[in-house]
Amino acid sequence: MSAPTTPRESALAACVAGIEQSAAQAGWDGPVRVFALVVTAATAQADPQFAAQLLETDLSTLPEAHLTPLEQEGLPESASLEELLARLAWPESVDGAACVVERVILLGDDGAAVAPADALASPGRRDIRIAVGVLRSGESWCVLRLKDNDDPAMRLQGAEVVPGLVDQVRATLAPVPETPAQD
């Protein structure tokens, strides 16, 4: 398990770990969850409604890079997580994005991942929850938890643990090309 190296990466790691823990409290076999990530203090200063939702939080005690995840509801129907992420784009006011998804991985006799032939019947089947977060500034963080070792202390964490999913979440933060005005 790697450790965060910068204040922003530390804030992202804490936020993604919190998102995964929230998903864990809801139990296994949960839906895909998607979050906008915002810098808490800056967003509270710019948006009084957001600040009011923080209740009794003393913003002066939070680290400058502290992030708040805003879960997105009413996501469009999609055949896959990849399709869903390809359809998402965030406004500039969003500092990052995150998602939580559960997957099945298969391990061979040597412990290496293998292609899924018959996932449900395989003795090497492992259910895993993956939480990934990315900031516009480039930082990423991943948290993985195995269902058969459902202990927060046993989570695997790091910046690029699931690079393909990191790239897909990062792509949701790309600037949206402006469409030319129609005369």
PDB file of C-alpha atoms in Angstrom:
ATOM      1  CA  MET A   1       0.000   0.000   0.000  1.00  0.00           C
ATOM      2  CA  SER A   2       1.443   3.338  -1.028  1.00  0.00           C
ATOM      3  CA  ALA A   3       1.008   6.528   0.947  1.00  0.00           C
ATOM      4  CA  PRO A   4      -0.154   9.914  -0.354  1.00  0.00           C
ATOM      5  CA  THR A   5       2.736  12.295  -1.005  1.00  0.00           C
ATOM      6  CA  THR A   6       1.116  15.753  -1.303  1.00  0.00           C
ATOM      7  CA  PRO A   7      -1.675  17.600   0.561  1.00  0.00           C
ATOM      8  CA  ARG A   8      -4.004  17.263  -2.458  1.00  0.00           C
ATOM      9  CA  GLU A   9      -3.250  13.556  -2.804  1.00  0.00           C
ATOM     10  CA  SER A  10      -3.819  13.127   0.952  1.00  0.00           C
ATOM     11  CA  ALA A  11      -7.186  14.893   0.678  1.00  0.00           C
ATOM     12  CA  LEU A  12      -8.142  12.742  -2.318  1.00  0.00           C
ATOM     13  CA  ALA A  13      -7.037   9.545  -0.557  1.00  0.00           C
ATOM     14  CA  ALA A  14      -9.146  10.401   2.498  1.00  0.00           C
ATOM     15  CA  CYS A  15     -12.145  11.271   0.329  1.00  0.00           C
ATOM     16  CA  VAL A  16     -11.958   8.087  -1.787  1.00  0.00           C
ATOM     17  CA  ALA A  17     -11.448   5.939   1.331  1.00  0.00           C
ATOM     18  CA  GLY A  18     -14.531   7.603   2.845  1.00  0.00           C
ATOM     19  CA  ILE A  19     -16.559   6.951  -0.308  1.00  0.00           C
ATOM     20  CA  GLU A  20     -15.535   3.287  -0.269  1.00  0.00           C
ATOM     21  CA  GLN A  21     -16.355   3.015   3.444  1.00  0.00           C
ATOM     22  CA  SER A  22     -19.806   4.493   2.812  1.00  0.00           C
ATOM     23  CA  ALA A  23     -20.375   1.919   0.064  1.00  0.00           C
ATOM     24  CA  ALA A  24     -19.198  -0.803   2.459  1.00  0.00           C
ATOM     25  CA  GLN A  25     -21.731   0.283   5.073  1.00  0.00           C
ATOM     26  CA  ALA A  26     -24.468  -0.192   2.467  1.00  0.00           C
ATOM     27  CA  GLY A  27     -23.315  -3.786   1.937  1.00  0.00           C
ATOM     28  CA  TRP A  28     -22.263  -5.751  -1.095  1.00  0.00           C
ATOM     29  CA  ASP A  29     -24.047  -6.020  -4.448  1.00  0.00           C
ATOM     30  CA  GLY A  30     -24.582  -2.272  -4.585  1.00  0.00           C
ATOM     31  CA  PRO A  31     -25.053  -0.134  -7.674  1.00  0.00           C
ATOM     32  CA  VAL A  32     -22.390   1.909  -9.426  1.00  0.00           C
ATOM     33  CA  ARG A  33     -22.054   5.220  -7.616  1.00  0.00           C
ATOM     34  CA  VAL A  34     -20.607   8.399  -9.143  1.00  0.00           C
ATOM     35  CA  PHE A  35     -19.461  11.516  -7.290  1.00  0.00           C
ATOM     36  CA  ALA A  36     -18.428  15.056  -8.104  1.00  0.00           C
ATOM     37  CA  LEU A  37     -15.575  16.148  -5.821  1.00  0.00           C
ATOM     38  CA  VAL A  38     -15.306  19.752  -4.663  1.00  0.00           C
ATOM     39  CA  VAL A  39     -12.792  21.557  -2.461  1.00  0.00           C
ATOM     40  CA  THR A  40     -14.891  22.062   0.652  1.00  0.00           C
ATOM     41  CA  ALA A  41     -13.800  25.515   1.882  1.00  0.00           C
ATOM     42  CA  ALA A  42     -13.647  27.130  -1.569  1.00  0.00           C
ATOM     43  CA  THR A  43     -17.057  25.755  -2.524  1.00  0.00           C
ATOM     44  CA  ALA A  44     -18.579  26.855   0.804  1.00  0.00           C
ATOM     45  CA  GLN A  45     -17.285  30.398   0.253  1.00  0.00           C
ATOM     46  CA  ALA A  46     -18.694  30.526  -3.281  1.00  0.00           C
ATOM     47  CA  ASP A  47     -22.018  28.791  -2.584  1.00  0.00           C
ATOM     48  CA  PRO A  48     -24.068  29.739   0.532  1.00  0.00           C
ATOM     49  CA  GLN A  49     -26.461  26.796  -0.005  1.00  0.00           C
ATOM     50  CA  PHE A  50     -23.539  24.360   0.041  1.00  0.00           C
ATOM     51  CA  ALA A  51     -22.138  26.070   3.143  1.00  0.00           C
ATOM     52  CA  ALA A  52     -25.520  25.722   4.896  1.00  0.00           C
ATOM     53  CA  GLN A  53     -25.476  21.955   4.248  1.00  0.00           C
ATOM     54  CA  LEU A  54     -22.196  21.603   6.145  1.00  0.00           C
ATOM     55  CA  LEU A  55     -24.147  22.207   9.365  1.00  0.00           C
ATOM     56  CA  GLU A  56     -21.732  22.653  12.227  1.00  0.00           C
ATOM     57  CA  THR A  57     -18.502  22.084  10.306  1.00  0.00           C
ATOM     58  CA  ASP A  58     -15.838  24.599  11.292  1.00  0.00           C
ATOM     59  CA  LEU A  59     -14.203  25.265   7.924  1.00  0.00           C
ATOM     60  CA  SER A  60     -11.172  26.824   9.599  1.00  0.00           C
ATOM     61  CA  THR A  61     -10.222  23.418  11.038  1.00  0.00           C
ATOM     62  CA  LEU A  62     -10.292  21.621   7.671  1.00  0.00           C
ATOM     63  CA  PRO A  63      -7.147  21.252   5.581  1.00  0.00           C
ATOM     64  CA  GLU A  64      -7.132  23.660   2.623  1.00  0.00           C
ATOM     65  CA  ALA A  65      -7.389  20.754   0.148  1.00  0.00           C
ATOM     66  CA  HIS A  66     -10.248  18.958   1.992  1.00  0.00           C
ATOM     67  CA  LEU A  67     -12.737  17.468  -0.466  1.00  0.00           C
ATOM     68  CA  THR A  68     -16.462  16.864  -0.234  1.00  0.00           C
ATOM     69  CA  PRO A  69     -17.985  14.136  -2.416  1.00  0.00           C
ATOM     70  CA  LEU A  70     -21.368  14.961  -3.966  1.00  0.00           C
ATOM     71  CA  GLU A  71     -23.127  11.787  -5.041  1.00  0.00           C
ATOM     72  CA  GLN A  72     -24.852  12.050  -8.403  1.00  0.00           C
ATOM     73  CA  GLU A  73     -28.378  10.699  -8.547  1.00  0.00           C
ATOM     74  CA  GLY A  74     -30.492   9.982 -11.591  1.00  0.00           C
ATOM     75  CA  LEU A  75     -27.594   8.797 -13.710  1.00  0.00           C
ATOM     76  CA  PRO A  76     -28.486   7.868 -17.290  1.00  0.00           C
ATOM     77  CA  GLU A  77     -29.116   4.212 -18.070  1.00  0.00           C
ATOM     78  CA  SER A  78     -25.986   2.596 -19.469  1.00  0.00           C
ATOM     79  CA  ALA A  79     -25.035  -0.903 -20.544  1.00  0.00           C
ATOM     80  CA  SER A  80     -21.674  -0.652 -18.754  1.00  0.00           C
ATOM     81  CA  LEU A  81     -19.621   1.533 -16.459  1.00  0.00           C
ATOM     82  CA  GLU A  82     -17.406   2.387 -19.404  1.00  0.00           C
ATOM     83  CA  GLU A  83     -20.412   3.655 -21.385  1.00  0.00           C
ATOM     84  CA  LEU A  84     -21.684   5.660 -18.403  1.00  0.00           C
ATOM     85  CA  LEU A  85     -18.328   7.342 -17.802  1.00  0.00           C
ATOM     86  CA  ALA A  86     -17.950   8.119 -21.509  1.00  0.00           C
ATOM     87  CA  ARG A  87     -21.231  10.081 -21.308  1.00  0.00           C
ATOM     88  CA  LEU A  88     -20.268  12.186 -18.273  1.00  0.00           C
ATOM     89  CA  ALA A  89     -18.714  15.647 -18.261  1.00  0.00           C
ATOM     90  CA  TRP A  90     -18.238  17.999 -15.326  1.00  0.00           C
ATOM     91  CA  PRO A  91     -18.426  21.789 -15.128  1.00  0.00           C
ATOM     92  CA  GLU A  92     -15.262  23.683 -14.172  1.00  0.00           C
ATOM     93  CA  SER A  93     -16.675  24.190 -10.647  1.00  0.00           C
ATOM     94  CA  VAL A  94     -16.088  20.473  -9.994  1.00  0.00           C
ATOM     95  CA  ASP A  95     -12.530  19.793  -8.796  1.00  0.00           C
ATOM     96  CA  GLY A  96     -12.582  16.045  -9.379  1.00  0.00           C
ATOM     97  CA  ALA A  97     -14.673  12.943  -9.886  1.00  0.00           C
ATOM     98  CA  ALA A  98     -14.966   9.524  -8.305  1.00  0.00           C
ATOM     99  CA  CYS A  99     -16.843   6.281  -8.761  1.00  0.00           C
ATOM    100  CA  VAL A 100     -17.449   3.060  -6.885  1.00  0.00           C
ATOM    101  CA  VAL A 101     -18.105  -0.213  -8.665  1.00  0.00           C
ATOM    102  CA  GLU A 102     -18.117  -3.887  -7.750  1.00  0.00           C
ATOM    103  CA  ARG A 103     -16.502  -6.443 -10.025  1.00  0.00           C
ATOM    104  CA  VAL A 104     -15.653 -10.128 -10.117  1.00  0.00           C
ATOM    105  CA  ILE A 105     -12.056 -11.123 -10.675  1.00  0.00           C
ATOM    106  CA  LEU A 106     -10.834 -14.641 -11.246  1.00  0.00           C
ATOM    107  CA  LEU A 107      -7.574 -15.958  -9.854  1.00  0.00           C
ATOM    108  CA  GLY A 108      -5.744 -18.958 -11.246  1.00  0.00           C
ATOM    109  CA  ASP A 109      -3.930 -21.535  -9.160  1.00  0.00           C
ATOM    110  CA  ASP A 110      -0.874 -19.267  -9.103  1.00  0.00           C
ATOM    111  CA  GLY A 111      -2.902 -16.312  -7.754  1.00  0.00           C
ATOM    112  CA  ALA A 112      -2.733 -14.337 -11.009  1.00  0.00           C
ATOM    113  CA  ALA A 113      -5.890 -12.897 -12.544  1.00  0.00           C
ATOM    114  CA  VAL A 114      -7.319 -14.964 -15.409  1.00  0.00           C
ATOM    115  CA  ALA A 115      -9.899 -14.314 -18.116  1.00  0.00           C
ATOM    116  CA  PRO A 116     -13.485 -14.955 -16.949  1.00  0.00           C
ATOM    117  CA  ALA A 117     -14.674 -18.218 -18.514  1.00  0.00           C
ATOM    118  CA  ASP A 118     -17.336 -19.222 -16.011  1.00  0.00           C
ATOM    119  CA  ALA A 119     -17.122 -16.626 -13.252  1.00  0.00           C
ATOM    120  CA  LEU A 120     -19.971 -17.895 -11.074  1.00  0.00           C
ATOM    121  CA  ALA A 121     -18.647 -21.453 -10.791  1.00  0.00           C
ATOM    122  CA  SER A 122     -14.927 -20.686 -10.620  1.00  0.00           C
ATOM    123  CA  PRO A 123     -13.161 -21.569  -7.353  1.00  0.00           C
ATOM    124  CA  GLY A 124     -10.860 -18.580  -8.027  1.00  0.00           C
ATOM    125  CA  ARG A 125     -13.751 -16.092  -8.039  1.00  0.00           C
ATOM    126  CA  ARG A 126     -13.229 -12.987  -5.908  1.00  0.00           C
ATOM    127  CA  ASP A 127     -15.741 -10.169  -5.513  1.00  0.00           C
ATOM    128  CA  ILE A 128     -14.055  -6.799  -5.228  1.00  0.00           C
ATOM    129  CA  ARG A 129     -15.222  -3.234  -4.627  1.00  0.00           C
ATOM    130  CA  ILE A 130     -13.222  -0.558  -6.416  1.00  0.00           C
ATOM    131  CA  ALA A 131     -13.347   3.141  -5.563  1.00  0.00           C
ATOM    132  CA  VAL A 132     -11.417   5.534  -7.806  1.00  0.00           C
ATOM    133  CA  GLY A 133     -11.045   9.292  -7.588  1.00  0.00           C
ATOM    134  CA  VAL A 134      -9.231  11.777  -9.818  1.00  0.00           C
ATOM    135  CA  LEU A 135      -8.603  15.511  -9.494  1.00  0.00           C
ATOM    136  CA  ARG A 136      -8.334  18.020 -12.327  1.00  0.00           C
ATOM    137  CA  SER A 137      -4.836  18.787 -11.059  1.00  0.00           C
ATOM    138  CA  GLY A 138      -3.807  15.211 -11.976  1.00  0.00           C
ATOM    139  CA  GLU A 139      -3.813  13.315  -8.689  1.00  0.00           C
ATOM    140  CA  SER A 140      -5.586   9.956  -8.530  1.00  0.00           C
ATOM    141  CA  TRP A 141      -6.359   7.481  -5.755  1.00  0.00           C
ATOM    142  CA  CYS A 142      -7.819   3.965  -5.713  1.00  0.00           C
ATOM    143  CA  VAL A 143      -9.187   1.857  -2.856  1.00  0.00           C
ATOM    144  CA  LEU A 144      -9.935  -1.861  -3.318  1.00  0.00           C
ATOM    145  CA  ARG A 145     -11.666  -4.221  -0.898  1.00  0.00           C
ATOM    146  CA  LEU A 146     -12.205  -7.964  -1.314  1.00  0.00           C
ATOM    147  CA  LYS A 147     -15.555  -9.361  -0.227  1.00  0.00           C
ATOM    148  CA  ASP A 148     -13.949 -12.432   1.334  1.00  0.00           C
ATOM    149  CA  ASN A 149     -11.656 -10.207   3.415  1.00  0.00           C
ATOM    150  CA  ASP A 150     -14.129  -7.443   4.244  1.00  0.00           C
ATOM    151  CA  ASP A 151     -11.917  -5.550   6.667  1.00  0.00           C
ATOM    152  CA  PRO A 152     -11.137  -1.831   6.214  1.00  0.00           C
ATOM    153  CA  ALA A 153      -7.592  -2.477   7.449  1.00  0.00           C
ATOM    154  CA  MET A 154      -7.038  -4.889   4.549  1.00  0.00           C
ATOM    155  CA  ARG A 155      -7.945  -2.478   1.748  1.00  0.00           C
ATOM    156  CA  LEU A 156      -5.407  -2.043  -1.036  1.00  0.00           C
ATOM    157  CA  GLN A 157      -4.774   1.642  -1.774  1.00  0.00           C
ATOM    158  CA  GLY A 158      -2.636   3.636  -4.151  1.00  0.00           C
ATOM    159  CA  ALA A 159      -2.527   6.224  -6.889  1.00  0.00           C
ATOM    160  CA  GLU A 160      -2.635   3.942  -9.939  1.00  0.00           C
ATOM    161  CA  VAL A 161      -3.911   0.599  -8.632  1.00  0.00           C
ATOM    162  CA  VAL A 162      -6.587   0.421 -11.370  1.00  0.00           C
ATOM    163  CA  PRO A 163      -5.041   2.499 -14.186  1.00  0.00           C
ATOM    164  CA  GLY A 164      -7.730   1.808 -16.793  1.00  0.00           C
ATOM    165  CA  LEU A 165     -10.521   3.021 -14.515  1.00  0.00           C
ATOM    166  CA  VAL A 166      -8.396   5.996 -13.416  1.00  0.00           C
ATOM    167  CA  ASP A 167      -8.064   6.983 -17.082  1.00  0.00           C
ATOM    168  CA  GLN A 168     -11.821   6.622 -17.671  1.00  0.00           C
ATOM    169  CA  VAL A 169     -12.698   8.782 -14.651  1.00  0.00           C
ATOM    170  CA  ARG A 170     -10.007  11.308 -15.657  1.00  0.00           C
ATOM    171  CA  ALA A 171     -11.590  11.563 -19.124  1.00  0.00           C
ATOM    172  CA  THR A 172     -14.848  12.799 -17.520  1.00  0.00           C
ATOM    173  CA  LEU A 173     -12.919  15.892 -16.384  1.00  0.00           C
ATOM    174  CA  ALA A 174     -11.679  16.817 -19.861  1.00  0.00           C
ATOM    175  CA  PRO A 175     -12.875  20.195 -21.104  1.00  0.00           C
ATOM    176  CA  VAL A 176     -16.005  19.925 -23.204  1.00  0.00           C
ATOM    177  CA  PRO A 177     -15.410  21.336 -26.680  1.00  0.00           C
ATOM    178  CA  GLU A 178     -17.561  24.355 -27.367  1.00  0.00           C
ATOM    179  CA  THR A 179     -20.045  23.980 -30.160  1.00  0.00           C
ATOM    180  CA  PRO A 180     -19.967  26.775 -32.710  1.00  0.00           C
ATOM    181  CA  ALA A 181     -22.850  29.212 -32.526  1.00  0.00           C
ATOM    182  CA  GLN A 182     -25.502  28.687 -35.182  1.00  0.00           C
ATOM    183  CA  ASP A 183     -26.468  31.715 -37.255  1.00  0.00           C
TER     184      ASP A 183
END
